[in-house]
Amino acid sequence: MTTTRREYTFKPNQTEGRHGWLRLTPAYSVQLVREHLAQLPAESHVLDPFSGTGTTGLVAAECGLRCDLIDINPFLVWFARVKTASYSRADLETALAAARGIAHPDARIMSHGSAPHWVPPIRNIERWWHPKRLAYLSRLRTAILEAAPVNSPAWNLLLVAFCRMVIELSNAAFNHQSMSFKANDGQLSLFGDGDEALWSERFLRLVRDMAEEASQPLAGAVTVIQGDARHVPPPAHGTYDAVITSPPYPNRMSYIRELRPYMYWLGFLRETHEAGTLDWSAIGGTWGAATSKLLRWQPLGHPIPYSQFDALLSGIAAHSDILASYIHRYFEDIRTHLQSLFSVLRSGAKVFYVVGNSKFYDTLVPVEDIYVHLLDDAGFVNCRAEMLRKRNSKKELAEFVVSAIKR
Ligand SMILES: C[S@@+](CC[C@H](N)C(=O)[O-])C[C@H]1O[C@@H](n2cnc3c(N)ncnc32)[C@H](O)[C@@H]1O
C-alpha cells in the first residue's frame, strides 16, 4: 500500500548537509532524486527546468554528473547557485571571520546606539517579527553587507545564514502547505526574550555549520539559469540525456508567498506589486494581481489533449470561473513547456516529473493522467504515471512520478 512516505518529502533534506540550508515546502526529496540519478550513465547531462532550491543540481553534483537548472524566480536562482557552488578554504575563512566579528559583543554595527536601519517594505511587517527581533535583523543585515565583498562567496554564505535567522526569529509557522502566523505575543520562537547575544551566537553557529558543509567538494558541475521553462534554451553543447523535475502543482500554492520574507530582505522584491507580477509570470501562480489577471485570461484555443478536460473545467466553473481559468492556463503552460523541452533532449532521453493531483470543490484534477497525455501529444513514448505517496491533506490527494522517453 502507498502511504505518506516521509522519505519522499522535503523533510529529511533538512539534515542532509547543504540540502538543509534553507527550507522550501515544495522542495522534493533528496532520496527520490538520488534513486533516479543513480540509474544514469556517468557522463549524463541532466536538466531540471523547475529547479527551485536546486535539489536536483546538488544531488547531481554529489554524484559527479553535469546538471543545468532553470527557475523563473531570481531569489531561487541566487540560492541554488550558492548551494551548489565550490568554496575555497579562503572563502570559508573570510565568511567565518566576518561572522565572528558580527557576533562579537563589541561589534559596533550591532549596538543599539547605531543609526536606525532599513527594514523591508513588507505589508503588516509587525505580524512577521516582534519589533525587537526586527531591529536586530535590520542591524544584522547591515553588518553582513559591510562585512564581506559584495557578491563574494563569503557574502553569499552569510546572507543564507541571515535568511535562516529571518525565519527563526519570525512568527511564521510552516506546518501547512500554506504558511500561517503564530500570535505576535512577545514570546520568542527559539530564544529568551530580547537576548541578542544568543541570537548572534546562533548566527555564528549557522555560519560555522554551513562552512563545514560547504567545505565538502562537489564532483559534478552545475549551471543555474534564470529563465522560463515554457521556452527551454538549448544546452551550450549537445542535448540533455535526462530530465528530473518537480514543476509547480495546480493547487494554488504560491512560492512567492513563502519566499516573500527572504526576497524583500535581500532586495529581490522592492515593492509589493512586484510580487504579483513575478507570480503571474510563474506557472500556477495566483498571488496578488495574478488572481485578477486570471479573470481576463483567454485560452490559446488549442484543446488540451485529454478527453475529459472540458467536463473537468465545467465542473470547476460551476463553482468558480476563475479557478477553471487557473486550471486551464496551468495545463496550457505545461503543454508549451513540454513542446519546448522536446527539442533540447537527445533521442532516448528519459524524463521524470514529480507531480501532485488536486481537488477543487468536488472535482478531482487527475494531474498525473493529464501529464501522460500531454507528454504523449508532445511526441514522447512510454508515458506512464506511478503513485509515489499519499499526501496528508485530503484522502484523494497523492504525488506521482510521471515518466516518459523521447522517441
Ligand atoms: C515545486 S517547485 C520546485 C522545487 C524543487 N524541486 C526543489 O527541490 O526545491 C517549482 C518551481 O518552479 C518554478 N517555476 C514556476 N514557473 C516557472 C517557469 N515558467 N519557468 C521556470 N521555473 C518556474 C518556481 O519558481 C518553483 O521554484
Tab-separated table of C-alpha atoms and ligand atoms in Angstrom:
chain	number	residue	atom	x	y	z
A	1	MET	CA	0.000	0.000	0.000
A	2	THR	CA	1.311	3.504	-0.802
A	3	THR	CA	1.469	5.617	2.360
A	4	THR	CA	2.573	9.184	3.094
A	5	ARG	CA	6.266	8.029	2.983
A	6	ARG	CA	8.116	10.807	4.786
A	7	GLU	CA	11.371	9.868	2.998
A	8	TYR	CA	9.827	11.166	-0.222
A	9	THR	CA	9.116	14.654	1.173
A	10	PHE	CA	11.453	17.631	1.728
A	11	LYS	CA	11.590	16.922	5.484
A	12	PRO	CA	14.626	14.590	5.678
A	13	ASN	CA	16.539	17.038	3.415
A	14	GLN	CA	16.937	19.303	6.443
A	15	THR	CA	19.611	17.027	7.911
A	16	GLU	CA	21.404	16.378	4.600
A	17	GLY	CA	24.231	18.935	4.685
A	18	ARG	CA	23.813	21.698	2.090
A	19	HIS	CA	20.329	20.396	1.281
A	20	GLY	CA	19.189	21.721	4.664
A	21	TRP	CA	20.449	25.278	4.185
A	22	LEU	CA	17.007	26.757	3.596
A	23	ARG	CA	13.640	25.063	3.644
A	24	LEU	CA	11.079	25.394	0.865
A	25	THR	CA	7.950	23.342	1.475
A	26	PRO	CA	7.625	22.183	-2.142
A	27	ALA	CA	11.284	21.124	-2.388
A	28	TYR	CA	11.388	17.453	-3.257
A	29	SER	CA	13.148	14.565	-1.646
A	30	VAL	CA	16.910	14.113	-1.970
A	31	GLN	CA	16.408	10.350	-1.737
A	32	LEU	CA	13.981	10.291	-4.642
A	33	VAL	CA	16.344	12.302	-6.858
A	34	ARG	CA	19.282	10.043	-5.883
A	35	GLU	CA	17.301	6.930	-6.808
A	36	HIS	CA	16.576	8.339	-10.268
A	37	LEU	CA	20.022	9.789	-10.962
A	38	ALA	CA	21.699	6.545	-9.872
A	39	GLN	CA	20.221	4.891	-12.977
A	40	LEU	CA	22.069	7.275	-15.338
A	41	PRO	CA	25.452	6.714	-17.016
A	42	ALA	CA	28.352	8.748	-15.561
A	43	GLU	CA	28.619	11.204	-18.484
A	44	SER	CA	24.937	12.161	-18.420
A	45	HIS	CA	23.876	15.778	-18.739
A	46	VAL	CA	20.775	16.352	-16.605
A	47	LEU	CA	18.218	19.182	-16.754
A	48	ASP	CA	15.813	20.392	-14.079
A	49	PRO	CA	13.620	23.068	-15.715
A	50	PHE	CA	11.776	23.937	-12.444
A	51	SER	CA	14.715	23.767	-10.089
A	52	GLY	CA	13.530	25.713	-7.005
A	53	THR	CA	16.110	25.373	-4.246
A	54	GLY	CA	18.400	23.350	-6.522
A	55	THR	CA	17.876	19.864	-5.048
A	56	THR	CA	18.444	18.151	-8.405
A	57	GLY	CA	21.589	20.161	-9.111
A	58	LEU	CA	23.130	19.414	-5.731
A	59	VAL	CA	22.376	15.674	-5.900
A	60	ALA	CA	23.714	15.553	-9.469
A	61	ALA	CA	26.887	17.378	-8.420
A	62	GLU	CA	27.322	14.996	-5.466
A	63	CYS	CA	27.040	12.084	-7.939
A	64	GLY	CA	29.595	13.679	-10.310
A	65	LEU	CA	27.079	14.488	-13.068
A	66	ARG	CA	26.666	17.672	-15.128
A	67	CYS	CA	23.400	19.448	-14.487
A	68	ASP	CA	21.624	22.577	-15.731
A	69	LEU	CA	18.930	24.176	-13.617
A	70	ILE	CA	16.272	26.656	-14.712
A	71	ASP	CA	13.999	28.676	-12.473
A	72	ILE	CA	11.987	31.821	-13.052
A	73	ASN	CA	12.411	33.147	-9.514
A	74	PRO	CA	15.587	35.254	-9.172
A	75	PHE	CA	15.918	34.554	-5.442
A	76	LEU	CA	15.827	30.792	-6.032
A	77	VAL	CA	18.356	31.152	-8.846
A	78	TRP	CA	20.691	33.018	-6.483
A	79	PHE	CA	20.127	30.479	-3.717
A	80	ALA	CA	20.633	27.417	-5.969
A	81	ARG	CA	23.923	28.959	-7.180
A	82	VAL	CA	25.112	29.494	-3.605
A	83	LYS	CA	24.046	25.988	-2.599
A	84	THR	CA	25.839	24.264	-5.495
A	85	ALA	CA	28.979	26.447	-5.636
A	86	SER	CA	32.536	25.321	-4.877
A	87	TYR	CA	34.142	27.114	-1.930
A	88	SER	CA	37.857	27.547	-1.339
A	89	ARG	CA	39.353	27.437	2.144
A	90	ALA	CA	39.943	31.209	1.871
A	91	ASP	CA	36.246	31.821	1.068
A	92	LEU	CA	35.182	29.881	4.139
A	93	GLU	CA	37.722	31.589	6.365
A	94	THR	CA	36.508	35.005	5.180
A	95	ALA	CA	32.901	34.038	5.992
A	96	LEU	CA	33.844	32.719	9.421
A	97	ALA	CA	35.979	35.746	10.318
A	98	ALA	CA	33.142	38.069	9.267
A	99	ALA	CA	30.580	36.104	11.304
A	100	ARG	CA	32.865	36.129	14.355
A	101	GLY	CA	33.258	39.901	14.022
A	102	ILE	CA	29.493	40.417	13.738
A	103	ALA	CA	28.735	38.131	16.686
A	104	HIS	CA	31.409	39.712	18.908
A	105	PRO	CA	29.831	41.519	21.901
A	106	ASP	CA	31.716	44.734	20.992
A	107	ALA	CA	30.661	44.786	17.326
A	108	ARG	CA	29.854	48.460	16.689
A	109	ILE	CA	27.262	47.962	13.994
A	110	MET	CA	25.246	45.592	16.146
A	111	SER	CA	24.987	48.035	19.031
A	112	HIS	CA	21.672	49.721	19.832
A	113	GLY	CA	23.186	53.170	19.590
A	114	SER	CA	23.993	52.904	15.891
A	115	ALA	CA	21.864	54.776	13.332
A	116	PRO	CA	18.358	53.448	12.508
A	117	HIS	CA	18.494	50.715	9.929
A	118	TRP	CA	16.441	49.832	6.917
A	119	VAL	CA	13.503	47.423	7.186
A	120	PRO	CA	11.897	45.787	4.176
A	121	PRO	CA	8.600	47.148	2.780
A	122	ILE	CA	6.612	44.033	3.752
A	123	ARG	CA	2.946	44.690	4.356
A	124	ASN	CA	1.943	44.116	8.012
A	125	ILE	CA	5.551	43.572	8.948
A	126	GLU	CA	4.602	43.508	12.645
A	127	ARG	CA	2.833	40.188	12.021
A	128	TRP	CA	6.147	38.710	10.936
A	129	TRP	CA	8.546	39.992	13.580
A	130	HIS	CA	8.375	41.350	17.092
A	131	PRO	CA	9.852	44.914	16.999
A	132	LYS	CA	12.985	43.832	18.891
A	133	ARG	CA	13.679	40.994	16.512
A	134	LEU	CA	13.014	43.255	13.542
A	135	ALA	CA	15.525	45.818	14.789
A	136	TYR	CA	18.069	43.057	15.408
A	137	LEU	CA	17.603	41.576	11.915
A	138	SER	CA	17.992	45.007	10.398
A	139	ARG	CA	21.313	45.573	12.178
A	140	LEU	CA	22.465	42.076	11.285
A	141	ARG	CA	21.734	42.658	7.602
A	142	THR	CA	23.644	45.950	7.583
A	143	ALA	CA	26.554	44.290	9.359
A	144	ILE	CA	26.676	41.474	6.782
A	145	LEU	CA	26.524	43.866	3.829
A	146	GLU	CA	29.600	45.621	5.218
A	147	ALA	CA	31.478	42.507	6.313
A	148	ALA	CA	32.474	40.893	3.005
A	149	PRO	CA	32.949	41.959	-0.628
A	150	VAL	CA	29.631	42.279	-2.487
A	151	ASN	CA	28.589	39.052	-4.257
A	152	SER	CA	31.665	37.207	-2.979
A	153	PRO	CA	31.241	33.558	-1.904
A	154	ALA	CA	31.609	34.605	1.767
A	155	TRP	CA	28.956	37.339	1.380
A	156	ASN	CA	26.545	34.807	-0.134
A	157	LEU	CA	27.067	32.287	2.670
A	158	LEU	CA	26.483	34.979	5.294
A	159	LEU	CA	23.269	36.004	3.540
A	160	VAL	CA	21.952	32.426	3.535
A	161	ALA	CA	22.625	32.259	7.294
A	162	PHE	CA	20.799	35.600	7.552
A	163	CYS	CA	17.782	34.076	5.747
A	164	ARG	CA	17.753	31.303	8.350
A	165	MET	CA	17.716	33.931	11.115
A	166	VAL	CA	14.902	35.790	9.327
A	167	ILE	CA	12.699	32.713	9.648
A	168	GLU	CA	13.888	31.507	13.036
A	169	LEU	CA	13.106	34.911	14.553
A	170	SER	CA	9.743	35.227	12.797
A	171	ASN	CA	6.211	34.395	13.836
A	172	ALA	CA	5.709	32.316	10.700
A	173	ALA	CA	4.625	28.706	11.101
A	174	PHE	CA	5.154	26.346	8.189
A	175	ASN	CA	3.012	23.482	9.421
A	176	HIS	CA	0.693	23.527	6.467
A	177	GLN	CA	1.058	23.773	2.755
A	178	SER	CA	0.327	27.490	3.107
A	179	MET	CA	2.186	29.192	5.881
A	180	SER	CA	0.428	30.852	8.849
A	181	PHE	CA	1.349	33.230	11.684
A	182	LYS	CA	1.716	32.491	15.346
A	183	ALA	CA	0.289	35.225	17.590
A	184	ASN	CA	2.755	38.070	17.995
A	185	ASP	CA	2.572	37.946	21.765
A	186	GLY	CA	6.165	38.825	22.527
A	187	GLN	CA	7.186	35.189	23.002
A	188	LEU	CA	10.317	34.275	21.093
A	189	SER	CA	10.362	31.143	18.982
A	190	LEU	CA	13.842	29.881	19.843
A	191	PHE	CA	15.403	32.155	22.392
A	192	GLY	CA	14.689	34.070	25.585
A	193	ASP	CA	13.062	37.451	25.077
A	194	GLY	CA	15.435	40.075	23.771
A	195	ASP	CA	18.562	38.067	24.217
A	196	GLU	CA	20.529	39.437	21.305
A	197	ALA	CA	23.765	37.792	22.389
A	198	LEU	CA	22.083	34.407	21.976
A	199	TRP	CA	20.796	35.374	18.545
A	200	SER	CA	24.303	36.355	17.482
A	201	GLU	CA	25.651	33.056	18.817
A	202	ARG	CA	23.021	31.264	16.785
A	203	PHE	CA	24.044	33.209	13.666
A	204	LEU	CA	27.689	32.268	14.230
A	205	ARG	CA	26.736	28.606	14.733
A	206	LEU	CA	24.776	28.632	11.459
A	207	VAL	CA	27.735	30.102	9.549
A	208	ARG	CA	30.098	27.539	11.149
A	209	ASP	CA	27.832	24.636	10.184
A	210	MET	CA	27.383	25.956	6.668
A	211	ALA	CA	31.137	26.480	6.259
A	212	GLU	CA	31.706	22.869	7.326
A	213	GLU	CA	29.128	21.635	4.801
A	214	ALA	CA	30.420	23.946	2.065
A	215	SER	CA	33.941	22.549	2.553
A	216	GLN	CA	32.795	19.173	1.141
A	217	PRO	CA	33.874	19.214	-2.526
A	218	LEU	CA	31.295	18.556	-5.238
A	219	ALA	CA	32.340	16.226	-8.049
A	220	GLY	CA	29.926	17.454	-10.737
A	221	ALA	CA	29.243	20.820	-12.362
A	222	VAL	CA	26.018	22.808	-12.037
A	223	THR	CA	24.829	25.756	-14.139
A	224	VAL	CA	21.826	27.716	-12.869
A	225	ILE	CA	19.883	29.724	-15.444
A	226	GLN	CA	17.239	32.305	-14.683
A	227	GLY	CA	14.628	31.590	-17.329
A	228	ASP	CA	11.165	30.489	-18.289
A	229	ALA	CA	10.651	26.747	-18.735
A	230	ARG	CA	7.996	27.474	-21.360
A	231	HIS	CA	10.956	28.324	-23.608
A	232	VAL	CA	13.745	25.941	-22.606
A	233	PRO	CA	17.071	27.164	-24.017
A	234	PRO	CA	19.281	24.512	-25.664
A	235	PRO	CA	22.356	23.464	-23.652
A	236	ALA	CA	25.661	25.086	-24.608
A	237	HIS	CA	26.797	21.769	-26.180
A	238	GLY	CA	24.705	18.875	-27.492
A	239	THR	CA	21.433	17.808	-25.904
A	240	TYR	CA	20.227	16.677	-22.479
A	241	ASP	CA	20.210	12.982	-21.515
A	242	ALA	CA	17.625	13.178	-18.751
A	243	VAL	CA	15.166	15.455	-17.004
A	244	ILE	CA	14.146	15.134	-13.394
A	245	THR	CA	11.958	17.849	-12.026
A	246	SER	CA	9.050	18.819	-9.865
A	247	PRO	CA	7.017	21.535	-11.603
A	248	PRO	CA	4.538	23.691	-9.697
A	249	TYR	CA	1.384	21.710	-8.932
A	250	PRO	CA	-2.003	23.186	-9.917
A	251	ASN	CA	-3.020	23.667	-6.290
A	252	ARG	CA	-2.853	27.472	-5.932
A	253	MET	CA	0.309	27.237	-3.862
A	254	SER	CA	2.296	30.440	-4.300
A	255	TYR	CA	6.078	30.213	-3.997
A	256	ILE	CA	6.229	33.966	-3.625
A	257	ARG	CA	4.048	33.756	-0.552
A	258	GLU	CA	6.532	31.511	1.221
A	259	LEU	CA	9.633	33.222	-0.172
A	260	ARG	CA	8.490	36.801	0.395
A	261	PRO	CA	10.453	37.431	3.595
A	262	TYR	CA	13.786	36.408	2.051
A	263	MET	CA	13.046	38.181	-1.196
A	264	TYR	CA	12.273	41.502	0.484
A	265	TRP	CA	15.151	41.369	2.956
A	266	LEU	CA	17.654	40.548	0.209
A	267	GLY	CA	16.258	43.110	-2.248
A	268	PHE	CA	14.822	40.673	-4.805
A	269	LEU	CA	11.459	42.383	-4.222
A	270	ARG	CA	11.354	46.117	-3.637
A	271	GLU	CA	7.668	46.968	-4.000
A	272	THR	CA	4.567	44.934	-3.242
A	273	HIS	CA	3.263	44.926	-6.824
A	274	GLU	CA	6.468	43.148	-7.959
A	275	ALA	CA	5.405	40.013	-6.062
A	276	GLY	CA	2.169	39.740	-8.084
A	277	THR	CA	3.990	40.407	-11.366
A	278	LEU	CA	6.523	37.670	-10.663
A	279	ASP	CA	3.839	35.207	-9.596
A	280	TRP	CA	1.869	35.852	-12.778
A	281	SER	CA	4.963	35.059	-14.838
A	282	ALA	CA	5.358	31.753	-12.959
A	283	ILE	CA	3.352	28.669	-13.879
A	284	GLY	CA	0.469	28.149	-11.453
A	285	GLY	CA	0.971	31.473	-9.661
A	286	THR	CA	-2.068	33.152	-8.098
A	287	TRP	CA	-0.587	35.712	-5.717
A	288	GLY	CA	-1.862	39.323	-5.675
A	289	ALA	CA	-2.589	40.757	-9.112
A	290	ALA	CA	-2.165	37.308	-10.672
A	291	THR	CA	-5.674	36.454	-9.477
A	292	SER	CA	-7.352	39.448	-11.117
A	293	LYS	CA	-5.361	38.834	-14.329
A	294	LEU	CA	-6.877	35.350	-14.485
A	295	LEU	CA	-10.297	36.950	-14.850
A	296	ARG	CA	-9.211	38.459	-18.163
A	297	TRP	CA	-7.119	35.495	-19.336
A	298	GLN	CA	-8.173	33.818	-22.615
A	299	PRO	CA	-7.065	30.320	-23.713
A	300	LEU	CA	-4.928	29.950	-26.831
A	301	GLY	CA	-7.626	27.866	-28.464
A	302	HIS	CA	-5.761	24.538	-28.937
A	303	PRO	CA	-7.649	21.897	-26.945
A	304	ILE	CA	-5.778	20.137	-24.146
A	305	PRO	CA	-5.386	16.530	-25.373
A	306	TYR	CA	-7.324	14.898	-22.548
A	307	SER	CA	-10.835	13.739	-23.406
A	308	GLN	CA	-12.457	14.705	-20.086
A	309	PHE	CA	-10.736	18.101	-19.866
A	310	ASP	CA	-13.765	20.202	-20.851
A	311	ALA	CA	-16.030	18.305	-18.420
A	312	LEU	CA	-13.469	18.827	-15.693
A	313	LEU	CA	-13.325	22.573	-16.383
A	314	SER	CA	-17.125	22.804	-16.420
A	315	GLY	CA	-17.297	21.027	-13.033
A	316	ILE	CA	-14.936	23.611	-11.534
A	317	ALA	CA	-16.523	26.558	-13.385
A	318	ALA	CA	-19.889	25.664	-11.824
A	319	HIS	CA	-18.350	26.983	-8.586
A	320	SER	CA	-15.684	29.386	-9.796
A	321	ASP	CA	-14.836	30.646	-13.290
A	322	ILE	CA	-11.561	31.975	-12.035
A	323	LEU	CA	-10.436	28.569	-10.776
A	324	ALA	CA	-11.454	26.959	-14.053
A	325	SER	CA	-9.266	29.538	-15.874
A	326	TYR	CA	-6.476	28.829	-13.410
A	327	ILE	CA	-6.503	25.096	-14.248
A	328	HIS	CA	-6.830	25.763	-17.970
A	329	ARG	CA	-3.934	28.209	-18.022
A	330	TYR	CA	-1.786	25.830	-15.953
A	331	PHE	CA	-2.114	22.970	-18.456
A	332	GLU	CA	-1.616	25.274	-21.447
A	333	ASP	CA	1.644	26.393	-19.842
A	334	ILE	CA	2.751	22.814	-19.172
A	335	ARG	CA	1.953	21.866	-22.762
A	336	THR	CA	4.052	24.788	-24.047
A	337	HIS	CA	6.867	23.705	-21.726
A	338	LEU	CA	6.819	20.046	-22.860
A	339	GLN	CA	6.794	21.020	-26.529
A	340	SER	CA	9.751	23.306	-25.978
A	341	LEU	CA	11.585	20.658	-23.946
A	342	PHE	CA	11.313	18.038	-26.689
A	343	SER	CA	13.828	19.786	-28.944
A	344	VAL	CA	16.610	20.013	-26.323
A	345	LEU	CA	16.628	16.288	-25.476
A	346	ARG	CA	18.570	13.551	-27.203
A	347	SER	CA	16.634	10.650	-28.654
A	348	GLY	CA	16.171	8.082	-25.850
A	349	ALA	CA	16.375	10.704	-23.076
A	350	LYS	CA	14.278	9.863	-20.011
A	351	VAL	CA	12.078	12.409	-18.279
A	352	PHE	CA	10.645	12.204	-14.761
A	353	TYR	CA	8.039	14.676	-13.465
A	354	VAL	CA	7.069	14.558	-9.808
A	355	VAL	CA	3.545	15.994	-9.647
A	356	GLY	CA	0.639	16.194	-7.228
A	357	ASN	CA	-3.037	15.970	-8.131
A	358	SER	CA	-5.510	18.496	-6.788
A	359	LYS	CA	-9.167	18.847	-5.957
A	360	PHE	CA	-11.442	21.860	-6.328
A	361	TYR	CA	-14.898	21.548	-4.799
A	362	ASP	CA	-15.960	18.024	-5.788
A	363	THR	CA	-13.787	17.819	-8.927
A	364	LEU	CA	-10.587	15.814	-8.674
A	365	VAL	CA	-7.988	17.026	-11.202
A	366	PRO	CA	-6.057	13.916	-12.319
A	367	VAL	CA	-2.880	15.908	-12.912
A	368	GLU	CA	-0.754	12.794	-13.497
A	369	ASP	CA	-3.067	11.482	-16.244
A	370	ILE	CA	-3.164	14.841	-17.974
A	371	TYR	CA	0.666	14.962	-17.931
A	372	VAL	CA	0.752	11.476	-19.501
A	373	HIS	CA	-1.489	12.728	-22.318
A	374	LEU	CA	0.459	15.973	-22.759
A	375	LEU	CA	3.763	14.072	-22.969
A	376	ASP	CA	2.291	11.665	-25.479
A	377	ASP	CA	0.966	14.599	-27.524
A	378	ALA	CA	4.399	16.279	-27.453
A	379	GLY	CA	5.947	13.157	-29.073
A	380	PHE	CA	7.249	11.217	-26.050
A	381	VAL	CA	6.763	7.442	-25.784
A	382	ASN	CA	6.306	5.005	-22.850
A	383	CYS	CA	4.425	7.724	-20.970
A	384	ARG	CA	3.170	6.475	-17.603
A	385	ALA	CA	2.324	7.624	-14.089
A	386	GLU	CA	3.119	5.786	-10.876
A	387	MET	CA	1.897	6.789	-7.422
A	388	LEU	CA	4.723	7.857	-5.133
A	389	ARG	CA	2.970	8.740	-1.903
A	390	LYS	CA	-0.300	9.859	-0.456
A	391	ARG	CA	-0.449	13.376	0.908
A	392	ASN	CA	-1.616	14.152	4.406
A	393	SER	CA	-4.287	16.655	3.454
A	394	LYS	CA	-7.342	15.205	1.659
A	395	LYS	CA	-7.561	11.481	1.200
A	396	GLU	CA	-7.675	11.507	-2.617
A	397	LEU	CA	-4.532	13.662	-2.837
A	398	ALA	CA	-1.283	11.988	-3.812
A	399	GLU	CA	2.045	12.566	-5.541
A	400	PHE	CA	3.098	10.676	-8.648
A	401	VAL	CA	6.152	10.195	-10.803
A	402	VAL	CA	5.216	10.662	-14.442
A	403	SER	CA	7.890	9.256	-16.749
A	404	ALA	CA	8.426	9.125	-20.495
A	405	ILE	CA	11.143	8.667	-23.109
A	406	LYS	CA	11.980	10.899	-26.033
A	407	ARG	CA	11.466	8.958	-29.220
B	1	LIG	C1	7.833	22.522	-6.954
B	1	LIG	S1	8.974	23.844	-7.110
B	1	LIG	C2	10.486	23.002	-7.398
B	1	LIG	C3	11.145	22.572	-6.137
B	1	LIG	C4	12.455	21.894	-6.368
B	1	LIG	N1	12.278	20.554	-6.904
B	1	LIG	C5	13.247	21.850	-5.069
B	1	LIG	O1	13.615	20.742	-4.629
B	1	LIG	O2	13.469	22.903	-4.473
B	1	LIG	C6	8.589	24.518	-8.687
B	1	LIG	C7	9.483	25.643	-9.140
B	1	LIG	O3	9.070	26.041	-10.449
B	1	LIG	C8	9.411	27.412	-10.587
B	1	LIG	N2	8.686	27.940	-11.756
B	1	LIG	C9	7.394	28.301	-11.865
B	1	LIG	N3	7.126	28.714	-13.102
B	1	LIG	C10	8.266	28.604	-13.824
B	1	LIG	C11	8.610	28.857	-15.178
B	1	LIG	N4	7.722	29.336	-16.060
B	1	LIG	N5	9.882	28.600	-15.573
B	1	LIG	C12	10.811	28.141	-14.693
B	1	LIG	N6	10.533	27.904	-13.388
B	1	LIG	C13	9.271	28.115	-12.962
B	1	LIG	C14	9.026	28.014	-9.258
B	1	LIG	O4	9.719	29.236	-9.046
B	1	LIG	C15	9.453	26.897	-8.290
B	1	LIG	O5	10.735	27.146	-7.818
